[in-house]
Tab-separated table of C-alpha atoms and ligand atoms in Angstrom:
chain	number	residue	atom	x	y	z
A	1	MET	CA	80.421	-6.013	-90.752
A	2	PRO	CA	78.847	-4.917	-93.922
A	3	LYS	CA	77.381	-7.289	-96.067
A	4	LYS	CA	78.843	-7.583	-99.852
A	5	VAL	CA	76.612	-7.467	-102.873
A	6	ILE	CA	76.631	-7.508	-105.780
A	7	LEU	CA	72.916	-6.378	-107.256
A	8	ASP	CA	71.734	-7.911	-110.264
A	9	VAL	CA	69.153	-5.861	-111.792
A	10	ASP	CA	66.867	-5.373	-114.950
A	11	PRO	CA	65.413	-1.575	-114.032
A	12	GLY	CA	62.348	-1.628	-113.729
A	13	ILE	CA	61.327	0.824	-111.474
A	14	ASP	CA	60.940	-1.402	-108.626
A	15	ASP	CA	64.180	-2.427	-109.143
A	16	ALA	CA	65.408	1.134	-108.649
A	17	MET	CA	63.203	1.170	-105.571
A	18	ALA	CA	65.401	-1.246	-103.732
A	19	LEU	CA	68.971	0.243	-104.982
A	20	CYS	CA	67.424	3.354	-103.114
A	21	ILE	CA	67.823	1.337	-100.179
A	22	ALA	CA	71.092	-0.832	-101.063
A	23	LEU	CA	73.007	2.528	-102.426
A	24	PHE	CA	72.027	3.936	-98.389
A	25	HIS	CA	72.386	1.202	-96.207
A	26	PRO	CA	74.902	1.031	-93.428
A	27	GLU	CA	74.432	-3.200	-93.244
A	28	LEU	CA	75.564	-3.847	-97.087
A	29	GLU	CA	78.296	-2.891	-98.618
A	30	VAL	CA	77.319	-2.137	-102.542
A	31	LEU	CA	80.506	-4.294	-104.882
A	32	ALA	CA	79.134	-3.930	-107.812
A	33	ILE	CA	75.035	-3.435	-109.453
A	34	THR	CA	74.968	-5.820	-112.844
A	35	ALA	CA	72.587	-4.871	-115.370
A	36	VAL	CA	70.357	-7.802	-117.273
A	37	GLY	CA	67.164	-7.182	-119.493
A	38	GLY	CA	64.126	-8.219	-118.903
A	39	ASN	CA	61.615	-4.848	-117.791
A	40	CYS	CA	63.716	-3.372	-120.874
A	41	SER	CA	66.229	-4.065	-123.037
A	42	ALA	CA	69.675	-5.174	-122.164
A	43	ASP	CA	71.225	-1.835	-123.515
A	44	GLN	CA	68.496	0.051	-121.819
A	45	ALA	CA	68.598	-1.214	-118.718
A	46	THR	CA	72.749	-0.986	-118.578
A	47	ARG	CA	71.949	2.582	-119.678
A	48	ASN	CA	69.210	3.142	-116.529
A	49	VAL	CA	71.619	1.244	-113.768
A	50	GLN	CA	73.926	4.175	-114.877
A	51	ALA	CA	71.207	6.827	-114.737
A	52	ILE	CA	70.145	5.528	-111.038
A	53	VAL	CA	73.342	5.513	-109.593
A	54	GLU	CA	74.200	9.115	-110.631
A	55	GLN	CA	70.899	10.628	-109.705
A	56	LEU	CA	71.629	9.047	-106.374
A	57	ASP	CA	75.291	9.311	-106.380
A	58	PRO	CA	76.055	7.785	-103.243
A	59	PRO	CA	78.923	7.769	-100.672
A	60	ARG	CA	80.371	5.015	-102.208
A	61	TRP	CA	79.617	4.045	-106.555
A	62	PRO	CA	79.758	0.678	-106.905
A	63	ARG	CA	80.914	-1.103	-110.104
A	64	ILE	CA	78.567	-0.913	-113.030
A	65	GLY	CA	78.297	-4.057	-115.192
A	66	ALA	CA	77.017	-3.955	-119.042
A	67	ALA	CA	73.793	-6.317	-120.014
A	68	SER	CA	74.056	-7.770	-123.037
A	69	PRO	CA	71.086	-9.694	-124.499
A	70	PRO	CA	69.744	-13.280	-124.180
A	71	GLU	CA	70.769	-16.275	-126.100
A	72	GLN	CA	66.802	-16.148	-126.775
A	73	ALA	CA	65.529	-13.033	-127.361
A	74	LEU	CA	63.152	-11.558	-124.484
A	75	PRO	CA	59.474	-13.055	-124.803
A	76	VAL	CA	58.398	-9.633	-123.479
A	77	GLU	CA	59.365	-6.760	-121.983
A	78	GLY	CA	58.121	-5.003	-118.704
A	79	ARG	CA	56.809	-2.123	-120.627
A	80	TYR	CA	53.221	-1.871	-120.278
A	81	LEU	CA	54.408	-1.267	-116.138
A	82	HIS	CA	57.557	0.541	-116.438
A	83	GLY	CA	56.877	2.263	-119.406
A	84	ASN	CA	59.128	2.322	-122.782
A	85	ASP	CA	62.803	3.037	-120.991
A	86	GLY	CA	62.277	0.611	-117.969
A	87	LEU	CA	61.570	3.823	-115.632
A	88	GLY	CA	58.404	5.293	-116.305
A	89	ASP	CA	59.681	6.655	-119.254
A	90	VAL	CA	60.592	8.995	-117.093
A	91	GLU	CA	63.335	9.950	-119.729
A	92	LEU	CA	66.228	10.573	-116.468
A	93	GLN	CA	69.645	12.103	-117.734
A	94	VAL	CA	72.470	10.006	-118.213
A	95	ALA	CA	76.294	10.964	-118.748
A	96	GLU	CA	78.019	8.787	-121.803
A	97	LEU	CA	77.653	5.573	-120.546
A	98	ARG	CA	81.329	5.018	-118.606
A	99	SER	CA	83.868	1.694	-119.943
A	100	ARG	CA	81.340	-1.500	-120.408
A	101	HIS	CA	82.498	-4.304	-118.457
A	102	PRO	CA	80.024	-7.063	-119.174
A	103	SER	CA	77.938	-7.738	-116.427
A	104	GLU	CA	79.025	-11.781	-116.371
A	105	LYS	CA	83.198	-10.689	-116.088
A	106	VAL	CA	82.167	-8.261	-113.103
A	107	ILE	CA	80.529	-11.056	-111.414
A	108	SER	CA	82.897	-13.565	-111.846
A	109	ASP	CA	85.969	-10.529	-111.207
A	110	ALA	CA	84.049	-9.903	-107.937
A	111	ILE	CA	83.782	-13.296	-106.211
A	112	ARG	CA	87.046	-14.690	-107.561
A	113	SER	CA	88.428	-11.302	-105.368
A	114	SER	CA	86.436	-12.403	-102.467
A	115	PRO	CA	85.865	-15.781	-103.113
A	116	ASN	CA	82.736	-17.084	-100.699
A	117	SER	CA	81.931	-13.785	-99.332
A	118	ILE	CA	79.675	-11.937	-101.511
A	119	THR	CA	75.370	-12.611	-101.762
A	120	ILE	CA	74.042	-11.922	-105.210
A	121	ILE	CA	70.682	-10.378	-104.864
A	122	ALA	CA	68.859	-11.332	-108.034
A	123	LEU	CA	66.215	-8.747	-109.317
A	124	GLY	CA	66.050	-9.827	-112.257
A	125	PRO	CA	66.376	-12.982	-115.454
A	126	LEU	CA	69.253	-15.014	-114.347
A	127	THR	CA	70.761	-14.700	-117.633
A	128	ASN	CA	73.969	-13.182	-115.785
A	129	ILE	CA	74.574	-15.375	-113.118
A	130	ALA	CA	73.906	-18.607	-115.259
A	131	ARG	CA	76.765	-17.235	-117.811
A	132	VAL	CA	78.894	-17.241	-114.833
A	133	PHE	CA	78.488	-20.284	-113.874
A	134	GLN	CA	78.819	-21.881	-117.154
A	135	ARG	CA	81.946	-19.697	-117.751
A	136	ASP	CA	83.426	-20.667	-114.573
A	137	PRO	CA	81.354	-24.072	-112.770
A	138	GLU	CA	83.623	-23.610	-110.103
A	139	LEU	CA	82.305	-20.081	-108.874
A	140	SER	CA	78.802	-21.369	-108.053
A	141	SER	CA	80.557	-22.624	-104.764
A	142	LEU	CA	82.138	-19.823	-103.866
A	143	VAL	CA	79.654	-17.028	-104.141
A	144	ASP	CA	78.357	-17.042	-100.448
A	145	ARG	CA	74.529	-17.191	-101.587
A	146	ILE	CA	71.826	-15.568	-104.010
A	147	ILE	CA	68.887	-14.183	-102.786
A	148	ILE	CA	66.340	-14.753	-106.028
A	149	SER	CA	63.764	-12.497	-106.603
A	150	GLY	CA	61.103	-14.607	-108.268
A	151	GLY	CA	59.127	-17.656	-108.896
A	152	THR	CA	55.784	-18.886	-107.614
A	153	VAL	CA	55.118	-21.621	-104.993
A	154	HIS	CA	51.543	-22.151	-105.105
A	155	GLY	CA	49.749	-19.217	-106.543
A	156	PRO	CA	49.838	-17.676	-110.226
A	157	GLY	CA	52.210	-16.282	-112.659
A	158	ASN	CA	52.254	-12.436	-112.790
A	159	ILE	CA	53.482	-12.648	-116.870
A	160	THR	CA	51.751	-16.099	-117.564
A	161	PRO	CA	49.366	-17.931	-115.599
A	162	ALA	CA	52.386	-20.662	-114.616
A	163	ALA	CA	55.538	-18.593	-115.162
A	164	GLU	CA	56.442	-15.425	-112.838
A	165	PHE	CA	58.362	-12.946	-115.174
A	166	ASN	CA	61.880	-12.692	-114.038
A	167	VAL	CA	62.005	-16.909	-114.495
A	168	TYR	CA	60.161	-16.358	-117.748
A	169	CYS	CA	62.693	-14.331	-119.419
A	170	ASP	CA	65.590	-16.863	-119.312
A	171	PRO	CA	64.564	-19.965	-118.123
A	172	GLU	CA	66.960	-21.843	-119.342
A	173	ALA	CA	69.191	-19.504	-117.337
A	174	ALA	CA	67.021	-20.084	-114.559
A	175	ARG	CA	67.165	-23.614	-114.828
A	176	GLU	CA	70.673	-23.427	-114.577
A	177	VAL	CA	71.151	-21.090	-111.368
A	178	PHE	CA	68.663	-23.423	-109.985
A	179	ARG	CA	70.059	-26.538	-110.837
A	180	SER	CA	74.145	-25.494	-109.284
A	181	PRO	CA	75.580	-25.839	-105.956
A	182	SER	CA	75.445	-22.544	-105.123
A	183	THR	CA	73.452	-21.678	-101.397
A	184	LYS	CA	70.259	-19.858	-103.090
A	185	THR	CA	67.404	-18.011	-101.589
A	186	LEU	CA	63.807	-17.902	-103.438
A	187	ILE	CA	61.679	-14.933	-103.063
A	188	PRO	CA	58.343	-15.913	-104.222
A	189	LEU	CA	55.849	-13.929	-105.914
A	190	ASP	CA	53.272	-15.761	-103.001
A	191	VAL	CA	54.918	-13.635	-100.270
A	192	THR	CA	55.951	-10.329	-102.277
A	193	ASN	CA	52.547	-10.079	-104.052
A	194	ARG	CA	51.275	-10.147	-100.332
A	195	ILE	CA	52.150	-6.016	-99.718
A	196	MET	CA	51.415	-3.263	-102.446
A	197	LEU	CA	52.806	0.554	-102.214
A	198	SER	CA	49.511	2.549	-101.682
A	199	TYR	CA	49.007	6.410	-102.001
A	200	ASP	CA	49.087	6.596	-98.371
A	201	LEU	CA	53.394	4.682	-98.253
A	202	PHE	CA	54.321	6.995	-101.143
A	203	ASN	CA	53.205	9.596	-98.470
A	204	ARG	CA	55.791	8.359	-96.180
A	205	LEU	CA	58.186	8.260	-99.059
A	206	PRO	CA	61.506	10.599	-98.706
A	207	ASP	CA	60.769	14.133	-99.635
A	208	GLU	CA	62.266	15.342	-103.130
A	209	ALA	CA	65.036	17.208	-100.919
A	210	THR	CA	66.385	13.550	-100.595
A	211	LYS	CA	68.387	11.577	-103.558
A	212	ALA	CA	65.736	9.200	-103.250
A	213	GLY	CA	63.056	10.609	-102.476
A	214	ARG	CA	63.548	13.223	-105.743
A	215	LEU	CA	64.128	10.187	-107.882
A	216	LEU	CA	61.191	7.483	-105.913
A	217	ARG	CA	58.511	10.782	-106.468
A	218	LYS	CA	59.471	10.848	-110.494
A	219	ILE	CA	59.612	7.115	-111.490
A	220	LEU	CA	56.933	5.996	-109.203
A	221	PRO	CA	53.656	7.942	-110.238
A	222	PRO	CA	53.547	6.615	-114.281
A	223	ALA	CA	54.009	3.141	-111.784
A	224	PHE	CA	50.463	3.770	-110.104
A	225	ARG	CA	48.911	4.844	-113.480
A	226	ALA	CA	49.844	1.975	-114.755
A	227	TYR	CA	48.921	-0.582	-112.534
A	228	ARG	CA	45.533	1.333	-112.659
A	229	GLN	CA	45.013	1.549	-115.977
A	230	CYS	CA	46.017	-2.661	-116.405
A	231	PHE	CA	44.785	-3.595	-113.396
A	232	GLY	CA	42.567	-1.331	-111.330
A	233	LEU	CA	44.357	-1.031	-108.491
A	234	GLU	CA	45.174	1.238	-106.549
A	235	GLY	CA	48.204	1.024	-105.636
A	236	ILE	CA	51.614	-1.251	-106.735
A	237	HIS	CA	53.610	-4.137	-106.399
A	238	VAL	CA	57.263	-3.740	-105.432
A	239	HIS	CA	58.930	-6.926	-105.466
A	240	ASP	CA	62.222	-6.638	-105.551
A	241	SER	CA	62.573	-3.966	-102.320
A	242	ILE	CA	60.689	-6.829	-100.453
A	243	THR	CA	63.310	-9.195	-101.761
A	244	LEU	CA	65.972	-6.945	-100.769
A	245	THR	CA	64.283	-6.883	-97.089
A	246	ALA	CA	64.611	-10.211	-96.879
A	247	ALA	CA	68.233	-9.753	-97.195
A	248	ILE	CA	69.189	-6.706	-95.188
A	249	HIS	CA	66.030	-8.546	-92.112
A	250	PRO	CA	65.845	-12.827	-93.144
A	251	GLU	CA	64.423	-12.782	-89.215
A	252	LEU	CA	61.059	-11.061	-90.826
A	253	PHE	CA	60.567	-13.825	-92.728
A	254	THR	CA	60.299	-17.281	-92.550
A	255	PHE	CA	61.995	-19.765	-94.473
A	256	LYS	CA	61.064	-23.756	-96.000
A	257	GLU	CA	63.775	-26.029	-97.239
A	258	MET	CA	62.939	-26.968	-101.073
A	259	ALA	CA	63.331	-28.759	-103.727
A	260	ALA	CA	62.934	-26.642	-107.551
A	261	ASP	CA	63.224	-26.753	-111.281
A	262	VAL	CA	62.081	-24.879	-113.742
A	263	GLU	CA	59.892	-25.919	-116.831
A	264	THR	CA	61.988	-24.813	-120.479
A	265	MET	CA	59.918	-26.208	-122.942
A	266	GLY	CA	56.423	-26.083	-122.282
A	267	GLU	CA	53.856	-24.640	-123.973
A	268	LEU	CA	52.197	-23.272	-121.533
A	269	THR	CA	54.183	-23.696	-118.902
A	270	SER	CA	57.241	-22.243	-119.777
A	271	GLY	CA	59.250	-20.511	-116.937
A	272	MET	CA	57.063	-22.250	-114.130
A	273	THR	CA	59.114	-23.072	-110.880
A	274	VAL	CA	58.131	-26.331	-109.935
A	275	PHE	CA	58.884	-28.056	-106.646
A	276	ASP	CA	58.419	-31.062	-105.423
A	277	ARG	CA	56.049	-31.770	-102.586
A	278	ARG	CA	55.294	-34.763	-103.065
A	279	ARG	CA	55.105	-36.541	-99.173
A	280	VAL	CA	58.060	-38.315	-100.564
A	281	PRO	CA	60.124	-36.103	-102.744
A	282	ALA	CA	62.659	-37.623	-104.979
A	283	TRP	CA	64.017	-34.135	-105.618
A	284	ARG	CA	66.692	-32.871	-103.563
A	285	HIS	CA	66.882	-29.515	-101.447
A	286	ASN	CA	68.232	-26.993	-103.087
A	287	MET	CA	67.036	-23.545	-102.179
A	288	GLU	CA	65.292	-22.327	-98.841
A	289	VAL	CA	62.221	-20.208	-99.817
A	290	ALA	CA	60.121	-17.896	-98.288
A	291	VAL	CA	56.494	-19.485	-97.163
A	292	GLU	CA	55.977	-16.152	-95.062
A	293	MET	CA	56.683	-12.641	-93.727
A	294	ASP	CA	55.762	-10.142	-90.930
A	295	GLU	CA	54.186	-8.014	-93.633
A	296	LYS	CA	53.650	-5.128	-91.158
A	297	GLN	CA	57.079	-4.873	-90.197
A	298	VAL	CA	58.848	-5.414	-93.270
A	299	VAL	CA	56.491	-2.311	-94.824
A	300	ALA	CA	58.018	-0.228	-91.969
A	301	THR	CA	61.430	-1.375	-92.332
A	302	MET	CA	61.173	-0.238	-95.891
A	303	ILE	CA	59.783	2.368	-95.448
A	304	SER	CA	62.061	3.792	-92.700
A	305	ASP	CA	65.060	1.851	-94.661
A	306	LEU	CA	63.905	4.634	-98.214
A	307	GLY	CA	64.316	7.119	-95.288
A	308	GLY	CA	60.713	7.788	-95.142
A	309	LYS	CA	58.753	8.311	-92.677
A	310	PRO	CA	56.886	6.289	-89.493
A	311	ALA	CA	53.305	6.207	-89.213
A	312	GLU	CA	51.150	8.022	-87.724
B	401	LIG	O1	57.986	-10.702	-111.463
B	401	LIG	C1	58.296	-9.814	-110.456
B	401	LIG	C2	59.833	-8.899	-110.926
B	401	LIG	O2	59.713	-9.242	-112.636
B	401	LIG	C3	60.958	-7.763	-110.812
B	401	LIG	O3	62.074	-8.216	-110.241
B	401	LIG	C4	59.847	-6.949	-111.309
B	401	LIG	O4	61.252	-6.240	-111.048
B	401	LIG	C5	60.398	-8.038	-112.502
B	401	LIG	O5	61.889	-7.849	-113.290
B	402	LIG	CA1	63.371	-7.020	-111.458
């Protein structure tokens, strides 16, 4: 029985790559893709979700949720890695935006109609999910699980020395979700930073004859250029595809129950994910956190799930 999922995304090149996996994966039933601002503005994120779905034209089209700006303006956008439009400035064609149902309403309606059976895979800031729980607190106990791409346990942040991008964009929302009674899984930078999509792996992606291959071969080269210019790296991070792989293949990861919260006021530490690792923790465990993964197998599975070529 395919797993019913909602993908909450701020596309974002690595979000788009995760959608290339999710929309064609036999083990997933993608009920909805809901946009949230982060790597680009809220409006652009909505536009990008529709453009990606149109480009991929999956066998079953998911509902699309429209992002609205967070209460606090986005502190930063991922433009330096994802381009001004969030997808490498490749100017994907998109039909006139279809009816715009707010993301939080699409999520709430889906959970109401299928209680205790939906997994939310959160690949952007947690703005939408926090709104869902603020407006209808009961829903946090009716969602089966929330799998979150973000945070950092031991390692440095990636947008400030202390904070990971998704949490940094809306720390109040992240705190709301972390403190909710929902069942949560966190895939932090400590794990997702360990894999880079190299040029060798890029060459193993499906070719332009496939819809995923055509989209990926358009939007990934600008990301490779940005990583080389910004970090001197010959490869790119694919945080969201690793998170999606954890949702489909949890057996490739090791998880640990932990107690976490989010700093929302720090001048230097806003958006920092704080874990109670004292010998006798005072905070109650509120999530499972990925602490290890079988990197070789995760890479092979991601490429295979994209329809790519096996290693020679
Ligand atoms: O920190 C990485 C995360 O922030 C990824 O989800 C990326 O797409 C950005 O949203
Ligand atoms: Ca993202």
